[in-house]
PDB file of C-alpha atoms and ligand atoms in Angstrom:
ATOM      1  CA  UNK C  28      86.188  80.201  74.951  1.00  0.00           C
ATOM      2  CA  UNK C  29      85.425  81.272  71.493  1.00  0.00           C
ATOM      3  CA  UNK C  30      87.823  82.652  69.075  1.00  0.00           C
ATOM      4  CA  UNK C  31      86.723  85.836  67.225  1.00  0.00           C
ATOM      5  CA  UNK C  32      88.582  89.162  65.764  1.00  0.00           C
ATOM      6  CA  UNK C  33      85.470  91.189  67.879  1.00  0.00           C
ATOM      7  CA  UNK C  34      84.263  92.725  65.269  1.00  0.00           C
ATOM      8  CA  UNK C  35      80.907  92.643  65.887  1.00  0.00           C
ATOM      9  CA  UNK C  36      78.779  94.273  68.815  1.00  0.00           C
ATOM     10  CA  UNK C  37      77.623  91.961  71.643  1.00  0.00           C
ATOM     11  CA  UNK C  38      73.724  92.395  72.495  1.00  0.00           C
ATOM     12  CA  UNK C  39      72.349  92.231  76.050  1.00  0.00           C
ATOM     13  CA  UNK C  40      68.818  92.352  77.377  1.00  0.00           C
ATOM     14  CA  UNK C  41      67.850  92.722  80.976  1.00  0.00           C
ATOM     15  CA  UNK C  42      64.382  92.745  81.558  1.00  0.00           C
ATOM     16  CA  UNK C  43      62.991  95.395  78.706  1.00  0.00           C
ATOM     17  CA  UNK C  44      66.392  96.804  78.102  1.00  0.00           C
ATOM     18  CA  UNK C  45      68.688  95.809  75.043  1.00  0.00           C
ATOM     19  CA  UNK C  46      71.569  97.334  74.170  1.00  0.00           C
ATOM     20  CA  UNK C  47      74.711  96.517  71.821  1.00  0.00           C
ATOM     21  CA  UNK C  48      77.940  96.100  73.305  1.00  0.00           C
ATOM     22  CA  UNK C  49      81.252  97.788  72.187  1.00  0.00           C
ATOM     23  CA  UNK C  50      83.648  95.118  72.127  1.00  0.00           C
ATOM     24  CA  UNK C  51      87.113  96.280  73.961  1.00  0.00           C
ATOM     25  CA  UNK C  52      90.709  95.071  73.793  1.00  0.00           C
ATOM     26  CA  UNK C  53      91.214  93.492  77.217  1.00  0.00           C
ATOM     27  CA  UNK C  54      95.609  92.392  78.165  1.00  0.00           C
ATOM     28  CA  UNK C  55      97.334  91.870  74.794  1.00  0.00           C
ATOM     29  CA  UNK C  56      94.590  89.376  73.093  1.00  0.00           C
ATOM     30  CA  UNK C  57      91.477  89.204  74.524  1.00  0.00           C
ATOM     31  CA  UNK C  58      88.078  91.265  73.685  1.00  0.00           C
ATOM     32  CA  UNK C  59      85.228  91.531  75.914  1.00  0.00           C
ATOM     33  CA  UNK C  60      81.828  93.376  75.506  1.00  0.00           C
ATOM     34  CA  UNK C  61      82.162  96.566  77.461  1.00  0.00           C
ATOM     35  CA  UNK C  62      79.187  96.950  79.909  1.00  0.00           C
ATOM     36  CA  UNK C  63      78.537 100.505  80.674  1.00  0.00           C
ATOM     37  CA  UNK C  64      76.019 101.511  83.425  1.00  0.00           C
ATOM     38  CA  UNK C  65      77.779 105.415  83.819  1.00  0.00           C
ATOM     39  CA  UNK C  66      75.453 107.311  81.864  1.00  0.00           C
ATOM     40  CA  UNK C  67      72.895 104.751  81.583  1.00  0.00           C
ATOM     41  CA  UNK C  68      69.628 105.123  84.048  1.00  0.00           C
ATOM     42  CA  UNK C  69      67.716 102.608  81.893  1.00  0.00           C
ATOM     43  CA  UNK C  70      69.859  99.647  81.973  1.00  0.00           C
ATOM     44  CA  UNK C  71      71.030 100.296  85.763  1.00  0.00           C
ATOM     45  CA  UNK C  72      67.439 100.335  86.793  1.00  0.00           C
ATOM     46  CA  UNK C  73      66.811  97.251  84.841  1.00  0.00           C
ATOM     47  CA  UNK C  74      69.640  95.219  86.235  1.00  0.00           C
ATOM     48  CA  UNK C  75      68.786  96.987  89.035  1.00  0.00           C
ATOM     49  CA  UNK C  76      65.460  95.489  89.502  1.00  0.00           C
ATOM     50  CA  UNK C  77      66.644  92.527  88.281  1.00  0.00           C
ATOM     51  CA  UNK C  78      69.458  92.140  91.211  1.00  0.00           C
ATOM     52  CA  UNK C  79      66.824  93.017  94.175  1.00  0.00           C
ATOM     53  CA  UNK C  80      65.296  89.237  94.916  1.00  0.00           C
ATOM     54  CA  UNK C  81      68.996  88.040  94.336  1.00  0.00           C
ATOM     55  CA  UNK C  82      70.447  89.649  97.836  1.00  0.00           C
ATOM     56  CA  UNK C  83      70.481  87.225 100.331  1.00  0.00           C
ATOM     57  CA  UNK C  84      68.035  87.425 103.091  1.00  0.00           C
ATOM     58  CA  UNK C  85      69.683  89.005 106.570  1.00  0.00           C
ATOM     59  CA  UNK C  86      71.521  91.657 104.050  1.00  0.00           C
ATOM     60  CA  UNK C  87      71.956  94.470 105.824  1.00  0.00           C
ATOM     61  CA  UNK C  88      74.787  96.761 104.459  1.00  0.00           C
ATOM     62  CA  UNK C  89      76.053  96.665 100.714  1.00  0.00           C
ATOM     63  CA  UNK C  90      79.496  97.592  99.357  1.00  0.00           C
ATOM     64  CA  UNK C  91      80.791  98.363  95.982  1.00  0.00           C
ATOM     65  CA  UNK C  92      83.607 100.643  94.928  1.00  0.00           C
ATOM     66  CA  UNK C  93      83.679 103.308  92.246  1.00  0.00           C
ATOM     67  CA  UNK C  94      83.216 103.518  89.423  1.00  0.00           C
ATOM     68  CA  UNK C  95      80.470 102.047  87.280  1.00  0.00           C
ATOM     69  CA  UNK C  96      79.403 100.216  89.385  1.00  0.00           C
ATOM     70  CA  UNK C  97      77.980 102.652  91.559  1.00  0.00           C
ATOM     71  CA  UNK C  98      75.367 103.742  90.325  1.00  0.00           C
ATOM     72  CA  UNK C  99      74.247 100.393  90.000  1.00  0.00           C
ATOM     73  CA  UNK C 100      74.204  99.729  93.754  1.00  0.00           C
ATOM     74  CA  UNK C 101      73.015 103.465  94.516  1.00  0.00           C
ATOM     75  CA  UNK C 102      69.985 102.044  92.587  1.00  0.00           C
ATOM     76  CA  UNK C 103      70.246  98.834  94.352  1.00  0.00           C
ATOM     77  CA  UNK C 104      69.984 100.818  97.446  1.00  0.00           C
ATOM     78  CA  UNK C 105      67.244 102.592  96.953  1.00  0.00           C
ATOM     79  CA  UNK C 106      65.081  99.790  95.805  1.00  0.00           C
ATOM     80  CA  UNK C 107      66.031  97.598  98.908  1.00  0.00           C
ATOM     81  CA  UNK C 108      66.127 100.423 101.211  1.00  0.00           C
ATOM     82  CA  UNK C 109      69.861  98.942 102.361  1.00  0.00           C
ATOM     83  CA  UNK C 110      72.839 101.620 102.957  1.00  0.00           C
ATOM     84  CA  UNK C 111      76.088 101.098 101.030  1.00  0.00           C
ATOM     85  CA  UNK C 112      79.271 102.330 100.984  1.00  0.00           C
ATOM     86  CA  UNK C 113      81.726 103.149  98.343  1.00  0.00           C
ATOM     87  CA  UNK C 114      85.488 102.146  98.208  1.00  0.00           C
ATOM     88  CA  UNK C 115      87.640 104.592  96.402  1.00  0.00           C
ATOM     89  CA  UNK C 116      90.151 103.795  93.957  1.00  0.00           C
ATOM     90  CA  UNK C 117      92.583 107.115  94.771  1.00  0.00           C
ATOM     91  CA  UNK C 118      93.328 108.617  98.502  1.00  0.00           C
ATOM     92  CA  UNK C 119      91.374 111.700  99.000  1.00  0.00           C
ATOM     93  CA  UNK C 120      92.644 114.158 101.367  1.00  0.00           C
ATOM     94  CA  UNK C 121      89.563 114.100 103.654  1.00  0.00           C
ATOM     95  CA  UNK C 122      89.987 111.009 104.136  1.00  0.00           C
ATOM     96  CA  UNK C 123      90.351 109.479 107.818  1.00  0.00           C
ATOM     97  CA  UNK C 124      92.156 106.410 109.032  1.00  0.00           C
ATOM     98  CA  UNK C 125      90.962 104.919 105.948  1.00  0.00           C
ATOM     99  CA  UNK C 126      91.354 101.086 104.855  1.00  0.00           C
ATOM    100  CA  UNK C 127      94.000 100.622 102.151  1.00  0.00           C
ATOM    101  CA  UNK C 128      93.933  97.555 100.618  1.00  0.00           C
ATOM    102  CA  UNK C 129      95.719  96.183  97.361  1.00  0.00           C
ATOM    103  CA  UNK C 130      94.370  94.806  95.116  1.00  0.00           C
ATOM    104  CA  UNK C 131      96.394  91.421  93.500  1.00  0.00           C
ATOM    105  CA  UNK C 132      95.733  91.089  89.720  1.00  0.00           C
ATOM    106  CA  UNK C 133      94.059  93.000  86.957  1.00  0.00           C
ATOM    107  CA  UNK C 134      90.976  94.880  85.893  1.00  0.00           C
ATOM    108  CA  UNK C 135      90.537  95.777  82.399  1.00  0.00           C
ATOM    109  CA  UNK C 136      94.178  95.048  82.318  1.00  0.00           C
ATOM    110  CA  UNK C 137      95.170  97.751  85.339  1.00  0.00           C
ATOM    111  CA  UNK C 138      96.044  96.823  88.725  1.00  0.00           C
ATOM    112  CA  UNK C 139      94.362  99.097  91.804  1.00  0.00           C
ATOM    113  CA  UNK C 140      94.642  99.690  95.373  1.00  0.00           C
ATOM    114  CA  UNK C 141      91.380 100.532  96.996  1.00  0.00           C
ATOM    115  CA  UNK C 142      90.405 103.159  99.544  1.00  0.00           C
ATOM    116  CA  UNK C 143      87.861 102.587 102.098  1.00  0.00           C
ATOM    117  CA  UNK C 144      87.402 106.430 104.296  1.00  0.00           C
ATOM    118  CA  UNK C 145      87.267 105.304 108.151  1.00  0.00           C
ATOM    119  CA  UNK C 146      83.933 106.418 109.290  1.00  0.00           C
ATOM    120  CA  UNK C 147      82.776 104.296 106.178  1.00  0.00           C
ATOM    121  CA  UNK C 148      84.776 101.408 106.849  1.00  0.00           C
ATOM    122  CA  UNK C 149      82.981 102.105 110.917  1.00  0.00           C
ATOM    123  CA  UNK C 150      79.374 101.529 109.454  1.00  0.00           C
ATOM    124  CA  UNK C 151      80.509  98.039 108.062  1.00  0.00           C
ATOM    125  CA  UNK C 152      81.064  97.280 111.893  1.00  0.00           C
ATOM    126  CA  UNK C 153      79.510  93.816 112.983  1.00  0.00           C
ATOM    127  CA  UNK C 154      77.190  93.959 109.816  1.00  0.00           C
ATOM    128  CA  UNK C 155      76.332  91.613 106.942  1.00  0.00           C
ATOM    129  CA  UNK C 156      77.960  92.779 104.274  1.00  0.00           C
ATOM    130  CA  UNK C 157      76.986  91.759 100.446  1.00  0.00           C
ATOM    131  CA  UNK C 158      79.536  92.932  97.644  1.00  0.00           C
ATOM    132  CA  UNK C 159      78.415  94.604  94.761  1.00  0.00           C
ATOM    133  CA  UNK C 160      80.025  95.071  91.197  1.00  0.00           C
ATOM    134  CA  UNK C 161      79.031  95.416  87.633  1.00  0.00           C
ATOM    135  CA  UNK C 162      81.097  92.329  86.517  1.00  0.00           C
ATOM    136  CA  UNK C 163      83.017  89.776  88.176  1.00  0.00           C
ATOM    137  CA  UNK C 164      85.843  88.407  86.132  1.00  0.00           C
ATOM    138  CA  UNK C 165      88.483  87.045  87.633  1.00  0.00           C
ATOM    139  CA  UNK C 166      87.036  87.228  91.055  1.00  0.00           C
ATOM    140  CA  UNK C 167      90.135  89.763  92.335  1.00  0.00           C
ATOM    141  CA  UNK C 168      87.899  92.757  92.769  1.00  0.00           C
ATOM    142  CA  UNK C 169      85.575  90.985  94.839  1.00  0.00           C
ATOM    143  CA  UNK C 170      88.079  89.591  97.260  1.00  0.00           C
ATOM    144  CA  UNK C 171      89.842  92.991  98.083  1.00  0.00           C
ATOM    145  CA  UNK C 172      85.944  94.143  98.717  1.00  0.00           C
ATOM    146  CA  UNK C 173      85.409  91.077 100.835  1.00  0.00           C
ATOM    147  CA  UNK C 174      89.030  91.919 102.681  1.00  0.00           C
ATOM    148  CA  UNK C 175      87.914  95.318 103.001  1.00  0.00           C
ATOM    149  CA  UNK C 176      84.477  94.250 104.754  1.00  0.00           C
ATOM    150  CA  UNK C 177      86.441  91.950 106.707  1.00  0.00           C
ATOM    151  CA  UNK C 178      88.989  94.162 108.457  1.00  0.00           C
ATOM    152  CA  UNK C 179      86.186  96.673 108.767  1.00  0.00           C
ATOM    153  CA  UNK C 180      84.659  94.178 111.359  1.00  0.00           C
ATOM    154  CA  UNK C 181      81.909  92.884 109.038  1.00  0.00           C
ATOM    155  CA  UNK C 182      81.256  89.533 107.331  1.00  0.00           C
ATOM    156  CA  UNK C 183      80.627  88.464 103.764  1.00  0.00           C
ATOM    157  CA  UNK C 184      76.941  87.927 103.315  1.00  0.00           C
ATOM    158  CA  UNK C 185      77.176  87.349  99.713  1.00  0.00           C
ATOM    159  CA  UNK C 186      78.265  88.695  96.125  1.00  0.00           C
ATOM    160  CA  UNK C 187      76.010  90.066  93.574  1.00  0.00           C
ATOM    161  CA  UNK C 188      77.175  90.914  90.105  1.00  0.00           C
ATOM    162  CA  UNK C 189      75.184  92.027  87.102  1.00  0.00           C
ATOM    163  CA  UNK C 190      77.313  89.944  84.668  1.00  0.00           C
ATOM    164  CA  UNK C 191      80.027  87.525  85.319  1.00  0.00           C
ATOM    165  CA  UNK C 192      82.814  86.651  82.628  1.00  0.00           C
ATOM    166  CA  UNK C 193      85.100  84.383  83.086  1.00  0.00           C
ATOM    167  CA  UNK C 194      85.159  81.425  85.805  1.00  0.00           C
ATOM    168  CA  UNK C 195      86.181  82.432  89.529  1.00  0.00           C
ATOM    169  CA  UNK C 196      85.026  80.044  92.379  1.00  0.00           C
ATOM    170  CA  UNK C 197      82.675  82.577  94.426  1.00  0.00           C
ATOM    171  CA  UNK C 198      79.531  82.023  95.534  1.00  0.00           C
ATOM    172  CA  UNK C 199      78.245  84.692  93.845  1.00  0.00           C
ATOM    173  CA  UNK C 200      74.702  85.472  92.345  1.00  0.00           C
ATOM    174  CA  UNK C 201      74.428  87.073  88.855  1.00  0.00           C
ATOM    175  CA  UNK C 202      72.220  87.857  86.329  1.00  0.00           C
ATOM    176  CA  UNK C 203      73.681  86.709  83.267  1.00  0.00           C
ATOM    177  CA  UNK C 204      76.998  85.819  81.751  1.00  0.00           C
ATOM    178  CA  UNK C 205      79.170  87.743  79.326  1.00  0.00           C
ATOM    179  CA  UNK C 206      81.771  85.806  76.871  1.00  0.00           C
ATOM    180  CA  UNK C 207      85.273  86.907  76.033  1.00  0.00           C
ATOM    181  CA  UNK C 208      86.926  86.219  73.085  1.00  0.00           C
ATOM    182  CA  UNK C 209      90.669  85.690  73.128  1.00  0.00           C
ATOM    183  CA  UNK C 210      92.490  86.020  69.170  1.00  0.00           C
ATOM    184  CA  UNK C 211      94.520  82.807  68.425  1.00  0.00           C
TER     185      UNK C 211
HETATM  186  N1  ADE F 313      83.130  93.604  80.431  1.00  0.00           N
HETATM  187  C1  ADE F 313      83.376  94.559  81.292  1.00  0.00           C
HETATM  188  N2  ADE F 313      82.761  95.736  81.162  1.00  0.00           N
HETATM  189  C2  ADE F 313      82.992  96.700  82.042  1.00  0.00           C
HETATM  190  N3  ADE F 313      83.809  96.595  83.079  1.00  0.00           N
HETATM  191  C3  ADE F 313      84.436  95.428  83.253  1.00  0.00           C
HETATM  192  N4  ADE F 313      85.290  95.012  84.193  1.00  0.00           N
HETATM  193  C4  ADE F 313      85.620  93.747  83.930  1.00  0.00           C
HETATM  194  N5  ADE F 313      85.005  93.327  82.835  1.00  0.00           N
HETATM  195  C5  ADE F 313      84.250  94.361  82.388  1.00  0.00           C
END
């Protein structure tokens, strides 16, 4: 790790797409460059594009949970022709039997449980499941979504990130790695 005040914006290209990070406070130290696919069609459908020869053959469902980075794998979707499905971060009321499952450690420095509706978690059933996120950090995200797929009666085909930060031991697949700078 590098030690910097993050003053400076962080650029990223993925395929013809460059853009200039805003570089966030992360916990009580630490800055990271803030990747930002809501509101962004150009970079989601270059990572995108990017992602689709990275999902492991025999894929057959794909599961993220809000929020940016769904429109990642809505894109995702579409170009691969796989369904997905969508954990929630909040209870909604139409929700049925769902899955609730916490989530240990931190996010952007804020702790979540996640929400997966019932006849969602039902289409996971017996399928191979590959979980998708914008960035993997510490890897926590990623292993609620894997216990999710798991007590929905599917199995872990893979993880696919745009960016990963930080060192977890997944086998994930990624495009390209993001720093983080923690002040001294
Ligand atoms: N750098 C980052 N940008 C956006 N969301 C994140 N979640 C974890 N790290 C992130």
């Amino acid at each position: 790790m590098t030690t910097s005040t993050g003053a400076n914006p962080y650029q990223i290209t993925v395929g013809s797409v460059t853009r200039q990070l805003r570089l966030v406070p992360v916990g009580q130290m630490g800055f990271v460059p803030l990747i930002e696919f809501i509101g962004d069609s150009e970079l989601t459908k270059a990572a995108a594009q990017a992602l689709v020869p990275l999902i492991p053959e025999g894929t057959e469902a794909l599961l993220t949970v809000v929020t940016n980075a769904l429109p990642l794998t809505h894109e995702l979707s579409d170009l691969s022709g796989l369904p997905y499905q969508v954990a929630r971060k909040k209870r909604r009321t139409y929700m049925q039997n769902p899955l609730i499952q916490e989530m240990p450690g931190l996010t952007l420095g804020v702790s979540e449980t996640l929400w997966l509706d019932g006849p969602h978690a039902e289409r996971l059933s017996g399928k191979k499941v590959v979980i998708v996120q914008d960035v993997i950090a510490t890897g926590s995200m990623a292993m609620a979504l894997a216990r999710l797929t798991e007590r929905a009666g599917g199995t872990v085909h893979g993880y696919l990130a745009a960016f990963k930060q930080g060192e977890n031991t997944l086998p994930m697949q990624y495009l390209q790695e993001l720093p983080k700078w923690v002040q001294s």
